[in-house]
Amino acid sequence: MSLNGIDYAVVFAYLVGITVFGSRFARFQRTTGDYFLTGRTVPWWAICFTIVATETSTLTFIGVPAAAYAGNMTFLQLAAGYVVGRAIVSVLFLPAYFRGELVTSYQLLQQRFGTPVKTVAAGLFLVTRSLADGIRLFATALVVSIVTGVPVSITIVVLGAAMIWYTMRGGVAAVIWTDVVQMFVYVAGALIVLLAVWQKISGGIDDVIRIGSAAGRFTVLDWSTDPRRVYTIWSGLIGGIALTLATHGTDQFLVQRLLSARSPGEASRGLVLSGVLVFAQFVLFLMIGIMLFVHNEQTQFAAGILRRDEILPRFIGSALPHGLIGFIVAAIVAAALSPSLNAMAATTINDFYRPYMGAATSEATLLRLSRGATLGWGVVQVGVALAAQTMRQSVLDAGLSVLSLTTGPVLGAFVVGVLTHRVGSGAVLAGMFVGASAVCAAWWTGALAWTWYTLLGATVTGVVAVLFDLVIRRLRGATAAGEMERAWPGPSA
């Protein structure tokens, strides 16, 4: 079913409204400090909501219900790791970030190891975020296209243009405060879908429990030790902790939100509470998937669907009345429009431009360049989204696995930097290279599920860096001892 005039009006009004709302923050942008960190004025509750909205995308809105529809609730094991990981980030990383006037997380690596390590980590962030968020934009366009009948390519360009415009104009303030609004929009949309599916199930909640339980859809814990299984208690909990340490503790996309808080305490409070809300949110989306499975068992509404990611869009288009369809599409768009463009611009300007070319550049020029970098990375993400149309993998697994490929080595570098004082930059670079190689080998051979990639990359990076540093020190010690022996040969015979 395609949208009618009412639905299009709802979606159009939402896109225009959120774009205008975000653009209004342009009047508060006087310096790059305002553009990238809002002058550090964001309260803890807004930090909480923006983090929840940031990590909730269309991958969540359609991918998590699809996972429960085709499988069970074992995804919650990963979500439990997310909660624990946030507490560790609050203790391990936040104090170090707030000790200096940092704009990006990678400047901490600059302070500890110097330019080479910082440059590699920042570069990996730019590449990884371009790919992951391009896939995220494609996922949104796919859903909107299925429901509206508008071609995916056109939808990508329209959504991308809206995202680029308000982010480029309003800076991180626009991103954070539109996130706060959009979280409530997409949660409301999810609740509407939940109630709509419930009404379509003939036996109500009793049939949901009976049919879902018989099919194993309510299974939460998987005790398998097979490292190739994606969601087990081991890969979910341990892998989820590692992934959260990387994304919330080192990735500029989320660290930028934390650095915008009024104080370390408010950043920590918002971060930890966001874990509880995200876990509850995943329960909601997984229940939608189970109820869609039960509804399909009774009606076969999903007959002929080839991709499980199309299950929720098919239900929305076929079962909801006009007006509500438009609102749900707007909710899906809301889940997607939490862009990383400002964080990528911050990294481009502060980690690449300023150290090499911008020492004497005026704030007005830097602000103009920052907006230009936002536009440039937006175009890149739109290009990735257009290319992702050939992808056959689940958008949820694709988006998360891309993030996991490079976050491990970067996390390893941060952990070495925070926990040690002697390991040098050369050893860390060697560790990052070996760690990235190990992750690529695991991905290529299929020896490990993507939930282990971050832990593997971080562990290999840290171990190799420490061992390499010990070897370097021993070689230097042996060389120094030899030089001393030659300089002072001792008494002659």
Coordinates of C-alpha atoms in Angstrom, one line a residue:
M1 CA 0.0 0.0 0.0
S2 CA 1.4 3.4 -0.9
L3 CA 0.9 6.5 1.2
N4 CA -1.9 8.9 0.4
G5 CA -2.0 12.7 0.7
I6 CA -2.4 12.6 4.5
D7 CA 0.6 10.4 5.0
Y8 CA 2.8 12.4 2.7
A9 CA 1.7 15.6 4.6
V10 CA 2.7 14.1 7.9
V11 CA 6.1 13.0 6.7
F12 CA 6.7 16.2 4.9
A13 CA 5.7 18.3 7.9
Y14 CA 8.0 16.3 10.1
L15 CA 11.0 16.6 7.8
V16 CA 10.4 20.3 7.4
G17 CA 9.8 20.8 11.1
I18 CA 12.9 19.0 12.3
T19 CA 15.0 20.7 9.7
V20 CA 13.8 24.1 10.7
F21 CA 14.2 23.3 14.4
G22 CA 17.8 22.1 13.9
S23 CA 18.7 25.1 11.7
R24 CA 17.6 27.6 14.3
F25 CA 20.6 26.7 16.4
A26 CA 22.8 28.4 13.8
R27 CA 22.3 31.7 15.6
F28 CA 24.2 30.4 18.6
Q29 CA 27.3 29.3 16.6
R30 CA 30.0 31.9 17.0
T31 CA 33.1 29.7 17.4
T32 CA 34.1 26.1 16.6
G33 CA 33.7 25.5 20.4
D34 CA 30.0 26.3 20.0
Y35 CA 29.7 24.4 16.8
F36 CA 31.3 21.2 18.1
L37 CA 30.6 21.2 21.9
T38 CA 27.7 23.7 22.4
G39 CA 29.9 25.5 25.0
R40 CA 29.5 22.5 27.3
T41 CA 26.0 23.5 28.4
V42 CA 24.0 20.3 27.9
P43 CA 22.2 18.9 31.0
W44 CA 22.5 15.2 32.0
W45 CA 19.0 14.2 30.9
A46 CA 19.6 15.6 27.4
I47 CA 22.9 13.7 27.3
C48 CA 20.9 10.5 28.2
F49 CA 18.3 11.0 25.5
T50 CA 20.7 12.0 22.8
I51 CA 22.9 8.9 23.4
V52 CA 19.8 6.7 23.3
A53 CA 18.7 8.3 20.0
T54 CA 22.2 8.2 18.6
E55 CA 22.6 4.5 18.9
T56 CA 19.0 3.8 17.9
S57 CA 18.7 3.9 14.2
T58 CA 16.6 2.3 11.5
L59 CA 18.9 -0.6 12.0
T60 CA 17.2 -1.0 15.4
F61 CA 13.7 -0.1 14.3
I62 CA 13.5 -2.7 11.6
G63 CA 16.5 -4.9 12.3
V64 CA 15.8 -5.9 15.9
P65 CA 12.1 -6.8 15.3
A66 CA 13.3 -8.8 12.3
A67 CA 15.8 -10.7 14.4
A68 CA 13.1 -11.7 16.9
Y69 CA 10.7 -12.5 14.0
A70 CA 13.2 -15.0 12.5
G71 CA 14.9 -16.1 15.7
N72 CA 14.4 -15.2 19.4
M73 CA 15.4 -12.6 22.1
T74 CA 19.0 -13.6 22.4
F75 CA 19.9 -10.1 21.2
L76 CA 19.3 -8.9 24.8
Q77 CA 22.5 -10.6 25.8
L78 CA 24.3 -8.0 23.8
A79 CA 22.2 -5.3 25.3
A80 CA 23.2 -6.4 28.8
G81 CA 26.8 -6.0 27.8
Y82 CA 26.0 -2.5 26.6
V83 CA 24.7 -1.6 30.2
V84 CA 27.9 -3.0 31.9
G85 CA 30.2 -1.3 29.4
R86 CA 28.8 2.1 30.1
A87 CA 29.7 1.9 33.8
I88 CA 33.2 1.0 32.8
V89 CA 33.5 3.9 30.4
S90 CA 32.4 6.3 33.2
V91 CA 35.3 5.1 35.4
L92 CA 38.0 4.4 32.8
F93 CA 37.7 7.2 30.1
L94 CA 35.5 10.1 31.3
P95 CA 37.9 11.5 33.9
A96 CA 40.7 11.6 31.3
Y97 CA 38.5 13.4 28.7
F98 CA 37.5 16.1 31.2
R99 CA 41.0 16.8 32.5
G100 CA 41.9 18.8 29.4
E101 CA 40.1 21.1 26.9
L102 CA 39.5 18.3 24.4
V103 CA 37.3 18.7 21.4
T104 CA 37.7 15.1 20.0
S105 CA 38.5 11.9 21.7
Y106 CA 41.6 11.4 19.5
Q107 CA 43.3 14.4 21.0
L108 CA 43.8 12.2 24.1
L109 CA 45.9 9.9 22.0
Q110 CA 47.8 12.9 20.8
Q111 CA 48.7 13.9 24.3
R112 CA 49.8 10.3 25.2
F113 CA 51.4 9.0 22.0
G114 CA 51.8 11.9 19.7
T115 CA 50.6 12.6 16.2
P116 CA 51.0 9.2 14.4
V117 CA 48.7 7.1 16.7
K118 CA 46.1 9.9 16.8
T119 CA 46.1 10.2 13.0
V120 CA 45.5 6.5 12.5
A121 CA 42.7 6.3 15.0
A122 CA 41.0 9.5 13.7
G123 CA 41.3 8.2 10.1
L124 CA 39.8 4.8 11.0
F125 CA 36.9 6.7 12.6
L126 CA 36.2 8.7 9.5
V127 CA 36.3 5.6 7.3
T128 CA 34.2 3.4 9.6
R129 CA 31.6 6.0 10.3
S130 CA 31.2 6.8 6.6
L131 CA 30.4 3.1 5.9
A132 CA 28.3 2.4 9.0
D133 CA 26.2 5.5 8.7
G134 CA 25.8 5.2 5.0
I135 CA 24.3 1.7 5.6
R136 CA 22.1 3.3 8.3
L137 CA 20.8 5.9 5.8
F138 CA 20.2 3.1 3.2
A139 CA 18.2 1.1 5.8
T140 CA 16.0 4.1 6.4
A141 CA 15.5 4.7 2.7
L142 CA 14.7 1.0 2.2
V143 CA 11.8 1.1 4.7
V144 CA 10.4 4.4 3.4
S145 CA 10.6 3.1 -0.1
I146 CA 8.8 -0.1 0.7
V147 CA 6.0 1.8 2.4
T148 CA 5.7 4.7 0.0
G149 CA 6.7 3.3 -3.3
V150 CA 9.2 6.1 -3.9
P151 CA 12.5 4.6 -5.3
V152 CA 15.2 4.0 -2.8
S153 CA 17.7 6.2 -4.5
I154 CA 15.4 9.2 -4.5
T155 CA 14.6 8.6 -0.8
I156 CA 18.3 8.4 0.1
V157 CA 19.0 11.8 -1.5
V158 CA 16.0 13.5 0.1
L159 CA 16.7 12.2 3.6
G160 CA 20.4 12.9 3.2
A161 CA 19.7 16.5 2.1
A162 CA 17.6 17.1 5.2
M163 CA 20.2 15.6 7.5
I164 CA 23.1 17.5 5.9
W165 CA 21.2 20.9 6.0
Y166 CA 20.2 21.1 9.7
T167 CA 23.5 19.5 10.9
M168 CA 25.6 21.9 8.7
R169 CA 23.6 24.9 10.0
G170 CA 23.0 24.1 13.6
G171 CA 26.1 22.1 14.6
V172 CA 26.1 19.6 17.4
A173 CA 23.5 21.6 19.3
A174 CA 21.1 20.9 16.5
V175 CA 22.0 17.2 16.6
I176 CA 21.6 16.8 20.3
W177 CA 18.3 18.7 20.7
T178 CA 16.7 17.2 17.6
D179 CA 17.8 13.8 19.1
V180 CA 15.9 14.6 22.2
V181 CA 12.7 15.3 20.2
Q182 CA 13.2 12.4 17.8
M183 CA 13.6 9.8 20.6
F184 CA 10.1 10.5 21.8
V185 CA 8.8 10.4 18.2
Y186 CA 10.2 7.0 17.3
V187 CA 9.3 5.5 20.7
A188 CA 5.8 6.6 20.2
G189 CA 5.9 5.1 16.7
A190 CA 7.1 1.8 18.1
L191 CA 4.3 1.7 20.7
I192 CA 1.7 2.4 18.0
V193 CA 3.1 -0.6 16.0
L194 CA 3.1 -2.8 19.1
L195 CA -0.6 -2.0 19.8
A196 CA -1.5 -2.4 16.1
V197 CA 0.0 -5.9 15.9
W198 CA -1.6 -6.9 19.2
Q199 CA -5.0 -6.0 17.9
K200 CA -4.4 -8.1 14.8
I201 CA -3.7 -11.3 16.8
S202 CA -6.9 -13.2 17.3
G203 CA -6.1 -14.7 20.7
G204 CA -4.4 -11.6 22.1
I205 CA -1.5 -11.9 24.5
D206 CA -2.4 -15.5 25.3
D207 CA -1.7 -16.5 21.7
V208 CA 1.5 -14.5 21.7
I209 CA 2.8 -16.4 24.7
R210 CA 1.6 -19.8 23.5
I211 CA 2.7 -19.6 19.9
G212 CA 5.9 -17.6 20.6
S213 CA 7.0 -20.0 23.4
A214 CA 6.3 -23.1 21.2
A215 CA 8.5 -21.6 18.5
G216 CA 11.3 -20.7 21.0
R217 CA 10.9 -17.0 20.3
F218 CA 11.1 -16.0 24.0
T219 CA 14.6 -17.6 24.4
V220 CA 16.9 -15.0 25.9
L221 CA 20.0 -17.0 27.0
D222 CA 22.2 -19.1 24.7
W223 CA 25.0 -20.9 26.5
S224 CA 26.7 -22.2 23.4
T225 CA 30.5 -21.9 23.3
D226 CA 30.6 -21.8 19.5
P227 CA 32.6 -18.6 18.7
R228 CA 30.8 -18.3 15.3
R229 CA 27.3 -17.8 16.9
V230 CA 26.5 -14.2 17.0
Y231 CA 24.3 -13.9 20.1
T232 CA 25.4 -16.1 23.0
I233 CA 25.8 -15.2 26.7
W234 CA 29.6 -15.1 26.1
S235 CA 29.7 -13.2 22.9
G236 CA 26.8 -11.0 23.9
L237 CA 27.9 -10.0 27.3
I238 CA 31.7 -9.8 26.8
G239 CA 31.4 -8.6 23.2
G240 CA 28.8 -6.1 24.2
I241 CA 31.0 -4.7 26.9
A242 CA 34.0 -4.4 24.5
L243 CA 31.8 -2.8 21.7
T244 CA 30.4 -0.3 24.2
L245 CA 33.9 0.6 25.5
A246 CA 34.8 1.3 21.9
T247 CA 31.7 3.2 20.7
H248 CA 31.0 5.1 23.9
G249 CA 34.5 5.4 25.2
T250 CA 36.6 6.2 22.2
D251 CA 34.4 6.8 19.1
Q252 CA 34.0 10.6 18.5
F253 CA 30.4 10.1 17.4
L254 CA 29.3 9.4 21.0
V255 CA 32.2 10.9 23.0
Q256 CA 31.3 14.3 21.5
R257 CA 27.9 14.1 23.2
L258 CA 29.6 13.4 26.5
L259 CA 32.1 16.2 26.1
S260 CA 29.2 18.6 25.6
A261 CA 27.9 17.9 29.1
R262 CA 28.2 20.5 31.9
S263 CA 30.5 18.3 34.0
P264 CA 32.0 14.8 34.2
G265 CA 29.3 13.9 36.7
E266 CA 26.5 14.9 34.5
A267 CA 28.1 13.1 31.5
S268 CA 28.4 9.9 33.6
R269 CA 24.9 10.1 34.9
G270 CA 23.4 10.5 31.4
L271 CA 25.6 7.8 30.0
V272 CA 24.7 5.1 32.6
L273 CA 21.0 5.9 32.6
S274 CA 21.0 5.7 28.8
G275 CA 22.0 2.0 29.1
V276 CA 18.9 1.2 31.1
L277 CA 16.7 3.0 28.6
V278 CA 18.3 1.3 25.6
F279 CA 17.8 -2.2 27.2
A280 CA 14.1 -1.4 27.7
Q281 CA 13.9 -0.2 24.2
F282 CA 15.3 -3.4 22.8
V283 CA 12.7 -5.4 24.8
L284 CA 10.0 -3.3 23.1
F285 CA 11.4 -3.9 19.6
L286 CA 12.0 -7.6 20.2
M287 CA 8.4 -7.9 21.4
I288 CA 7.2 -6.3 18.2
G289 CA 9.1 -8.9 16.2
I290 CA 7.7 -11.8 18.2
M291 CA 4.1 -10.5 17.8
L292 CA 4.7 -10.1 14.0
F293 CA 5.8 -13.7 13.9
V294 CA 2.6 -14.8 15.7
H295 CA 0.5 -12.6 13.4
N296 CA 2.1 -14.2 10.4
E297 CA 1.5 -17.7 11.7
Q298 CA -2.2 -16.8 11.8
T299 CA -2.6 -14.9 8.6
Q300 CA 0.5 -15.4 6.4
F301 CA 0.7 -11.7 5.8
A302 CA 4.4 -12.0 5.1
A303 CA 4.2 -14.5 2.3
G304 CA 6.6 -13.8 -0.5
I305 CA 8.9 -11.6 1.5
L306 CA 12.6 -12.4 0.6
R307 CA 14.4 -10.2 3.2
R308 CA 13.4 -10.3 6.8
D309 CA 14.2 -6.6 7.1
E310 CA 11.0 -6.0 5.0
I311 CA 8.7 -7.6 7.6
L312 CA 7.9 -4.5 9.6
P313 CA 7.5 -2.2 6.6
R314 CA 5.1 -4.8 5.0
F315 CA 3.0 -4.7 8.2
I316 CA 3.0 -1.0 8.4
G317 CA 1.9 -0.6 4.8
S318 CA -0.8 -3.2 4.9
A319 CA -2.3 -3.0 8.3
L320 CA -2.2 0.6 9.5
P321 CA -4.6 3.4 8.5
H322 CA -3.5 6.4 6.6
G323 CA -2.2 9.1 8.9
L324 CA -0.7 6.6 11.2
I325 CA 1.3 5.2 8.3
G326 CA 2.7 8.6 7.8
F327 CA 3.5 9.0 11.5
I328 CA 5.3 5.6 11.6
V329 CA 7.4 6.6 8.5
A330 CA 8.2 9.8 10.3
A331 CA 9.2 7.8 13.4
I332 CA 11.5 5.6 11.3
V333 CA 13.0 8.7 9.8
A334 CA 13.5 10.1 13.3
A335 CA 15.4 7.0 14.3
A336 CA 17.8 7.5 11.4
L337 CA 18.4 11.3 11.6
S338 CA 21.0 11.3 14.4
P339 CA 23.9 12.1 12.1
S340 CA 27.6 11.6 12.8
L341 CA 28.4 14.5 10.3
N342 CA 29.3 17.0 13.0
A343 CA 31.5 14.6 14.8
M344 CA 33.3 13.8 11.6
A345 CA 33.7 17.5 10.8
A346 CA 35.1 18.0 14.4
T347 CA 37.7 15.2 13.7
T348 CA 38.6 16.6 10.3
I349 CA 39.2 20.1 11.6
N350 CA 40.8 19.4 15.0
D351 CA 42.8 16.3 14.2
F352 CA 43.8 16.9 10.6
Y353 CA 43.4 20.6 9.5
R354 CA 44.4 22.6 12.6
P355 CA 47.6 20.6 13.5
Y356 CA 49.0 20.9 9.9
M357 CA 47.5 24.0 8.4
G358 CA 45.3 26.0 10.8
A359 CA 47.5 27.2 13.6
A360 CA 46.9 30.8 12.7
T361 CA 43.4 30.4 11.1
S362 CA 40.7 32.7 12.4
E363 CA 37.6 31.3 14.2
A364 CA 35.4 32.7 11.4
T365 CA 37.4 30.7 8.8
L366 CA 37.5 27.6 10.9
L367 CA 33.7 27.8 11.4
R368 CA 33.2 28.1 7.7
L369 CA 35.5 25.1 7.0
S370 CA 33.7 23.1 9.7
R371 CA 30.4 23.6 7.9
G372 CA 32.1 22.6 4.6
A373 CA 33.5 19.4 6.2
T374 CA 30.0 18.6 7.4
L375 CA 28.7 19.0 3.9
G376 CA 31.5 16.9 2.4
W377 CA 31.0 14.0 4.8
G378 CA 27.3 14.1 4.2
V379 CA 27.8 13.7 0.5
V380 CA 30.1 10.7 1.2
Q381 CA 27.5 9.0 3.4
V382 CA 24.8 9.5 0.7
G383 CA 27.2 7.9 -1.8
V384 CA 27.7 4.9 0.5
A385 CA 24.0 4.6 1.0
L386 CA 23.4 4.5 -2.8
A387 CA 26.1 1.8 -3.2
A388 CA 24.6 -0.3 -0.3
Q389 CA 21.6 -1.1 -2.4
T390 CA 23.5 -4.1 -3.7
M391 CA 24.0 -5.5 -0.2
R392 CA 22.3 -8.8 0.7
Q393 CA 23.2 -9.1 4.4
S394 CA 20.8 -8.1 7.2
V395 CA 21.2 -4.3 7.7
L396 CA 21.4 -4.8 11.4
D397 CA 24.3 -7.2 11.2
A398 CA 26.0 -5.3 8.4
G399 CA 25.9 -2.0 10.3
L400 CA 27.2 -3.5 13.6
S401 CA 29.8 -5.6 11.9
V402 CA 31.3 -2.7 10.0
L403 CA 31.7 -0.8 13.3
S404 CA 33.3 -3.8 14.9
L405 CA 36.0 -4.3 12.3
T406 CA 38.0 -1.2 13.2
T407 CA 36.9 -0.2 16.7
G408 CA 39.0 -2.9 18.4
P409 CA 42.4 -1.6 17.5
V410 CA 41.4 1.9 18.4
L411 CA 40.0 0.7 21.7
G412 CA 43.3 -1.2 22.3
A413 CA 45.3 2.0 21.8
F414 CA 43.1 4.0 24.3
V415 CA 43.3 1.2 26.9
V416 CA 47.1 1.1 26.6
G417 CA 47.3 4.9 26.8
V418 CA 45.1 5.1 29.9
L419 CA 46.5 2.1 31.8
T420 CA 50.2 2.3 31.0
H421 CA 52.8 5.1 31.0
R422 CA 55.8 3.6 29.3
V423 CA 54.5 2.0 26.1
G424 CA 55.5 4.2 23.1
S425 CA 53.8 5.2 19.9
G426 CA 55.8 2.8 17.7
A427 CA 54.7 -0.1 19.8
V428 CA 51.1 1.0 19.7
L429 CA 51.1 1.4 15.9
A430 CA 52.5 -2.1 15.6
G431 CA 49.8 -3.4 17.9
M432 CA 47.1 -1.6 16.0
F433 CA 48.3 -3.1 12.7
V434 CA 48.4 -6.6 14.0
G435 CA 45.1 -6.2 15.8
A436 CA 43.4 -4.9 12.6
S437 CA 45.0 -7.8 10.7
A438 CA 43.6 -10.3 13.2
V439 CA 40.1 -8.9 12.9
C440 CA 40.2 -9.0 9.1
A441 CA 41.4 -12.6 9.2
A442 CA 38.5 -13.5 11.5
W443 CA 36.1 -11.8 9.3
W444 CA 37.5 -13.3 6.1
T445 CA 37.6 -16.9 7.4
G446 CA 34.4 -16.7 9.4
A447 CA 36.1 -18.1 12.4
L448 CA 34.4 -15.7 14.8
A449 CA 31.1 -13.9 15.0
W450 CA 31.2 -10.1 14.6
T451 CA 30.3 -9.7 18.3
W452 CA 33.9 -10.9 19.1
Y453 CA 35.7 -8.5 16.6
T454 CA 36.1 -5.5 18.9
L455 CA 37.4 -7.6 21.8
L456 CA 39.8 -9.5 19.5
G457 CA 41.1 -6.3 17.9
A458 CA 41.6 -4.6 21.3
T459 CA 43.2 -7.6 23.0
V460 CA 45.7 -8.3 20.2
T461 CA 46.5 -4.6 19.9
G462 CA 47.2 -4.2 23.6
V463 CA 49.2 -7.4 24.0
V464 CA 51.3 -6.8 20.9
A465 CA 52.0 -3.2 21.9
V466 CA 53.2 -4.2 25.4
L467 CA 55.4 -7.0 24.0
F468 CA 56.8 -4.9 21.2
D469 CA 57.6 -2.1 23.7
L470 CA 59.5 -4.6 25.9
V471 CA 61.5 -5.9 22.9
I472 CA 62.4 -2.3 21.9
R473 CA 63.5 -1.5 25.4
R474 CA 65.6 -4.6 25.7
L475 CA 67.3 -3.9 22.3
R476 CA 68.0 -0.3 23.4
G477 CA 69.4 -1.6 26.7
A478 CA 71.6 -4.1 24.9
T479 CA 72.8 -1.4 22.5
A480 CA 73.5 1.0 25.3
A481 CA 75.4 -1.6 27.2
G482 CA 77.5 -2.5 24.1
E483 CA 78.3 1.2 23.6
M484 CA 79.4 1.6 27.2
E485 CA 81.6 -1.5 26.9
R486 CA 83.3 -0.1 23.9
A487 CA 83.8 3.3 25.5
W488 CA 85.1 1.8 28.8
P489 CA 86.9 -1.5 27.9
G490 CA 88.2 -1.9 31.4
P491 CA 91.8 -2.8 32.6
S492 CA 94.1 -4.3 30.0
A493 CA 95.6 -7.7 30.6

